[in-house]
Amino acid sequence: MTAANQAARFDCVIFDCDGVLVDSEPIVHRVLNRVLNELGIEITLEESMKWFLGRAVRDELGNIEARLGKPLPRNFLSEWFVRRDAALIEELEAVPHIRQTIEAIQARGLPVCVASGADRIKVKLQLTHTDLLGLFMDPNDRREHIFTATEVEHSKPAPDVYLLAARTMGVEPSRCAVVEDSPTGATAGVAAGMTVFGYAARTDADELRAVGVKTVFTDMRDLPELIA
């Protein structure tokens, strides 16, 4: 560990992916709302966003069936992935200023990684499409510093994926800064014993504070100084 890191507040910065690195939430929620209504669940976009923000569709299958009142089609999940990914490839962009923010954090000697509640295929697709994947590659052995819900037993709001990230990066949870945009993800970071910074560009700041987020911001360019 460098002298700069010893004097810093944190030894690692862990980024959520959706809504923090990539502006995927409006795209995914619009497609998901259409899919739910096609199934026969009459639900507004606002209602479905509140239901699924920070949650993976695969973890909500039982709740979808309960609301639908019958079993889902056997190919529901695979077709959802196809429609979701097609929309992302067509429309996805990086969160404004995220590249310069990450580079500024790395310039201070802080390692960064991704810990997402999504599946690994989606995370890599999004980071590759927005040209952010290289920022999370180990410069020595080119390993990806990416951790997803597919590698842990419980997804967010459980802390599992954040604890996996800290353990693999060789950092104590209390020395990790987490950047989250959803109450579900922020709950996971807080439960992991980490300091959560809430990105509230598209999220109600009060909802983030309600789950234990102390610092809320709306412009990624502010993050390096907030962490420092």
CSV table of C-alpha atoms in Angstrom, one decimal:
chain,number,residue,atom,x,y,z
A,1,MET,CA,0.0,0.0,0.0
A,2,THR,CA,1.4,3.4,-0.9
A,3,ALA,CA,1.9,6.2,1.6
A,4,ALA,CA,-0.9,8.1,-0.2
A,5,ASN,CA,-3.3,5.2,0.4
A,6,GLN,CA,-2.3,5.0,4.1
A,7,ALA,CA,-3.3,8.6,4.5
A,8,ALA,CA,-6.6,8.3,2.5
A,9,ARG,CA,-10.0,7.6,3.9
A,10,PHE,CA,-10.4,4.5,1.8
A,11,ASP,CA,-8.4,1.7,0.2
A,12,CYS,CA,-10.8,0.9,-2.6
A,13,VAL,CA,-13.7,2.4,-4.4
A,14,ILE,CA,-16.5,0.0,-5.5
A,15,PHE,CA,-18.9,1.1,-8.1
A,16,ASP,CA,-22.4,-0.3,-8.8
A,17,CYS,CA,-23.0,-0.6,-12.5
A,18,ASP,CA,-26.5,0.2,-13.6
A,19,GLY,CA,-27.3,3.9,-13.0
A,20,VAL,CA,-23.8,4.6,-11.7
A,21,LEU,CA,-21.4,3.6,-14.6
A,22,VAL,CA,-24.0,3.3,-17.4
A,23,ASP,CA,-27.3,5.1,-17.8
A,24,SER,CA,-29.2,1.9,-18.3
A,25,GLU,CA,-32.1,2.3,-15.9
A,26,PRO,CA,-34.5,4.2,-18.2
A,27,ILE,CA,-33.9,1.8,-21.0
A,28,VAL,CA,-34.3,-1.4,-19.0
A,29,HIS,CA,-37.3,-0.2,-17.0
A,30,ARG,CA,-39.1,0.9,-20.2
A,31,VAL,CA,-38.6,-2.5,-21.8
A,32,LEU,CA,-39.5,-4.3,-18.6
A,33,ASN,CA,-42.7,-2.3,-18.2
A,34,ARG,CA,-43.7,-3.2,-21.7
A,35,VAL,CA,-43.0,-6.9,-21.0
A,36,LEU,CA,-45.1,-6.9,-17.8
A,37,ASN,CA,-48.0,-5.3,-19.5
A,38,GLU,CA,-47.8,-7.8,-22.4
A,39,LEU,CA,-48.0,-10.6,-19.8
A,40,GLY,CA,-51.2,-9.2,-18.5
A,41,ILE,CA,-50.0,-7.2,-15.5
A,42,GLU,CA,-51.4,-3.7,-15.8
A,43,ILE,CA,-48.7,-1.6,-14.2
A,44,THR,CA,-47.4,2.0,-14.9
A,45,LEU,CA,-43.8,2.7,-15.7
A,46,GLU,CA,-43.5,4.5,-12.3
A,47,GLU,CA,-44.8,1.5,-10.4
A,48,SER,CA,-42.6,-1.0,-12.2
A,49,MET,CA,-39.5,1.3,-11.6
A,50,LYS,CA,-40.3,1.5,-7.9
A,51,TRP,CA,-40.7,-2.3,-7.8
A,52,PHE,CA,-37.5,-3.3,-9.8
A,53,LEU,CA,-35.0,-0.5,-9.1
A,54,GLY,CA,-31.9,-2.2,-7.9
A,55,ARG,CA,-33.4,-5.6,-8.2
A,56,ALA,CA,-32.8,-8.3,-10.8
A,57,VAL,CA,-35.8,-9.7,-12.7
A,58,ARG,CA,-34.6,-13.3,-12.1
A,59,ASP,CA,-34.9,-12.7,-8.3
A,60,GLU,CA,-38.5,-11.4,-8.7
A,61,LEU,CA,-39.9,-14.3,-10.8
A,62,GLY,CA,-42.0,-15.6,-7.8
A,63,ASN,CA,-43.4,-12.1,-7.2
A,64,ILE,CA,-44.2,-11.6,-10.9
A,65,GLU,CA,-46.1,-14.9,-10.9
A,66,ALA,CA,-48.0,-14.0,-7.8
A,67,ARG,CA,-49.1,-10.7,-9.3
A,68,LEU,CA,-50.0,-12.4,-12.6
A,69,GLY,CA,-51.9,-15.2,-10.8
A,70,LYS,CA,-50.4,-18.0,-12.9
A,71,PRO,CA,-47.0,-19.5,-13.9
A,72,LEU,CA,-44.8,-17.5,-16.2
A,73,PRO,CA,-44.1,-18.9,-19.7
A,74,ARG,CA,-41.1,-21.3,-19.6
A,75,ASN,CA,-39.0,-19.1,-21.8
A,76,PHE,CA,-39.9,-15.9,-20.1
A,77,LEU,CA,-36.5,-15.2,-18.6
A,78,SER,CA,-34.5,-16.1,-21.7
A,79,GLU,CA,-36.7,-13.9,-23.9
A,80,TRP,CA,-36.4,-11.1,-21.3
A,81,PHE,CA,-32.6,-11.2,-21.6
A,82,VAL,CA,-32.8,-11.0,-25.4
A,83,ARG,CA,-35.1,-8.0,-25.4
A,84,ARG,CA,-33.2,-6.3,-22.6
A,85,ASP,CA,-29.8,-6.7,-24.3
A,86,ALA,CA,-31.1,-5.6,-27.7
A,87,ALA,CA,-32.3,-2.4,-26.3
A,88,LEU,CA,-29.1,-1.8,-24.4
A,89,ILE,CA,-27.0,-2.3,-27.4
A,90,GLU,CA,-29.1,0.1,-29.4
A,91,GLU,CA,-29.4,2.9,-26.8
A,92,LEU,CA,-26.9,2.6,-23.9
A,93,GLU,CA,-24.6,5.4,-23.0
A,94,ALA,CA,-22.2,5.9,-20.1
A,95,VAL,CA,-23.2,8.1,-17.1
A,96,PRO,CA,-22.0,11.6,-17.8
A,97,HIS,CA,-18.4,12.3,-16.7
A,98,ILE,CA,-17.9,8.8,-15.3
A,99,ARG,CA,-14.7,8.1,-17.2
A,100,GLN,CA,-12.9,11.3,-16.0
A,101,THR,CA,-14.2,10.6,-12.5
A,102,ILE,CA,-12.8,7.1,-12.4
A,103,GLU,CA,-9.5,8.2,-13.9
A,104,ALA,CA,-9.3,11.0,-11.2
A,105,ILE,CA,-9.8,8.4,-8.5
A,106,GLN,CA,-7.2,6.1,-9.9
A,107,ALA,CA,-4.8,8.9,-10.2
A,108,ARG,CA,-4.9,9.3,-6.5
A,109,GLY,CA,-3.7,5.7,-6.2
A,110,LEU,CA,-7.0,4.1,-5.3
A,111,PRO,CA,-8.0,0.8,-6.9
A,112,VAL,CA,-11.5,0.5,-8.3
A,113,CYS,CA,-13.9,-2.3,-9.0
A,114,VAL,CA,-17.5,-3.1,-10.0
A,115,ALA,CA,-20.0,-4.9,-7.7
A,116,SER,CA,-23.3,-5.3,-9.5
A,117,GLY,CA,-26.6,-7.0,-8.7
A,118,ALA,CA,-27.0,-7.8,-12.4
A,119,ASP,CA,-25.7,-10.9,-14.2
A,120,ARG,CA,-22.1,-10.9,-15.4
A,121,ILE,CA,-23.1,-11.1,-19.1
A,122,LYS,CA,-25.1,-7.9,-18.8
A,123,VAL,CA,-22.4,-6.1,-16.9
A,124,LYS,CA,-19.7,-7.0,-19.4
A,125,LEU,CA,-21.9,-6.1,-22.3
A,126,GLN,CA,-22.6,-2.7,-20.9
A,127,LEU,CA,-19.0,-1.9,-19.9
A,128,THR,CA,-17.7,-3.1,-23.3
A,129,HIS,CA,-20.4,-1.1,-25.2
A,130,THR,CA,-19.5,2.1,-23.4
A,131,ASP,CA,-15.8,1.5,-23.5
A,132,LEU,CA,-15.4,1.4,-19.7
A,133,LEU,CA,-14.3,-2.2,-19.3
A,134,GLY,CA,-10.6,-1.3,-19.5
A,135,LEU,CA,-10.9,0.9,-16.4
A,136,PHE,CA,-11.6,-2.2,-14.3
A,137,MET,CA,-8.8,-4.4,-15.7
A,138,ASP,CA,-5.8,-5.2,-13.5
A,139,PRO,CA,-2.8,-3.5,-15.3
A,140,ASN,CA,-0.5,-6.4,-14.4
A,141,ASP,CA,-2.4,-9.5,-15.3
A,142,ARG,CA,-5.5,-8.0,-17.1
A,143,ARG,CA,-7.9,-9.7,-14.7
A,144,GLU,CA,-11.3,-8.1,-14.5
A,145,HIS,CA,-12.2,-6.4,-11.2
A,146,ILE,CA,-15.8,-7.2,-11.8
A,147,PHE,CA,-18.1,-8.9,-9.3
A,148,THR,CA,-21.8,-9.8,-9.9
A,149,ALA,CA,-24.8,-11.4,-8.4
A,150,THR,CA,-24.1,-14.6,-10.4
A,151,GLU,CA,-21.1,-15.3,-8.2
A,152,VAL,CA,-22.8,-15.0,-4.8
A,153,GLU,CA,-25.6,-16.8,-3.0
A,154,HIS,CA,-27.7,-13.7,-2.2
A,155,SER,CA,-28.0,-10.7,-4.4
A,156,LYS,CA,-28.6,-7.1,-3.2
A,157,PRO,CA,-30.0,-5.9,-0.8
A,158,ALA,CA,-27.8,-8.7,0.8
A,159,PRO,CA,-24.2,-7.6,1.2
A,160,ASP,CA,-22.7,-10.7,-0.4
A,161,VAL,CA,-21.4,-9.1,-3.7
A,162,TYR,CA,-19.8,-6.2,-1.8
A,163,LEU,CA,-18.1,-8.5,0.6
A,164,LEU,CA,-16.8,-10.7,-2.2
A,165,ALA,CA,-15.4,-7.6,-3.9
A,166,ALA,CA,-13.6,-6.4,-0.7
A,167,ARG,CA,-12.2,-9.9,0.0
A,168,THR,CA,-10.9,-10.4,-3.6
A,169,MET,CA,-9.4,-6.9,-3.7
A,170,GLY,CA,-7.7,-7.6,-0.3
A,171,VAL,CA,-9.4,-4.7,1.5
A,172,GLU,CA,-11.3,-4.5,4.8
A,173,PRO,CA,-15.0,-3.6,4.2
A,174,SER,CA,-14.7,-0.6,6.5
A,175,ARG,CA,-12.0,0.8,4.2
A,176,CYS,CA,-14.2,0.6,1.1
A,177,ALA,CA,-16.2,3.4,-0.5
A,178,VAL,CA,-19.3,2.3,-2.4
A,179,VAL,CA,-21.0,4.3,-5.1
A,180,GLU,CA,-24.7,3.4,-5.4
A,181,ASP,CA,-27.8,4.9,-7.0
A,182,SER,CA,-30.6,2.7,-5.6
A,183,PRO,CA,-31.9,2.1,-2.1
A,184,THR,CA,-31.6,-1.6,-2.6
A,185,GLY,CA,-27.9,-1.4,-3.5
A,186,ALA,CA,-27.2,1.2,-0.8
A,187,THR,CA,-28.8,-1.1,1.7
A,188,ALA,CA,-26.3,-3.8,0.6
A,189,GLY,CA,-23.3,-1.5,0.9
A,190,VAL,CA,-24.3,-0.3,4.4
A,191,ALA,CA,-24.9,-3.9,5.5
A,192,ALA,CA,-21.4,-4.8,4.3
A,193,GLY,CA,-20.0,-2.2,6.7
A,194,MET,CA,-18.9,0.1,3.9
A,195,THR,CA,-19.3,3.9,3.4
A,196,VAL,CA,-21.9,4.5,0.7
A,197,PHE,CA,-22.0,7.5,-1.5
A,198,GLY,CA,-25.4,8.0,-3.1
A,199,TYR,CA,-25.6,9.1,-6.7
A,200,ALA,CA,-29.0,10.8,-6.9
A,201,ALA,CA,-29.2,12.0,-10.5
A,202,ARG,CA,-32.3,9.8,-11.1
A,203,THR,CA,-33.0,8.7,-7.5
A,204,ASP,CA,-34.8,10.4,-4.6
A,205,ALA,CA,-32.1,11.5,-2.3
A,206,ASP,CA,-34.3,11.1,0.7
A,207,GLU,CA,-34.8,7.4,-0.1
A,208,LEU,CA,-31.0,6.9,-0.2
A,209,ARG,CA,-30.6,8.7,3.1
A,210,ALA,CA,-33.4,6.6,4.7
A,211,VAL,CA,-31.3,3.4,4.2
A,212,GLY,CA,-28.1,4.9,5.8
A,213,VAL,CA,-26.4,6.9,3.0
A,214,LYS,CA,-24.7,9.9,4.6
A,215,THR,CA,-23.4,11.6,1.5
A,216,VAL,CA,-25.6,12.2,-1.6
A,217,PHE,CA,-24.5,13.9,-4.8
A,218,THR,CA,-25.9,14.4,-8.3
A,219,ASP,CA,-22.8,15.2,-10.4
A,220,MET,CA,-20.1,12.5,-10.9
A,221,ARG,CA,-17.5,15.2,-11.2
A,222,ASP,CA,-17.9,15.8,-7.4
A,223,LEU,CA,-17.2,12.3,-6.4
A,224,PRO,CA,-13.3,12.3,-6.3
A,225,GLU,CA,-13.3,15.2,-3.8
A,226,LEU,CA,-16.1,13.7,-1.7
A,227,ILE,CA,-14.1,10.4,-1.4
A,228,ALA,CA,-10.9,12.3,-0.6
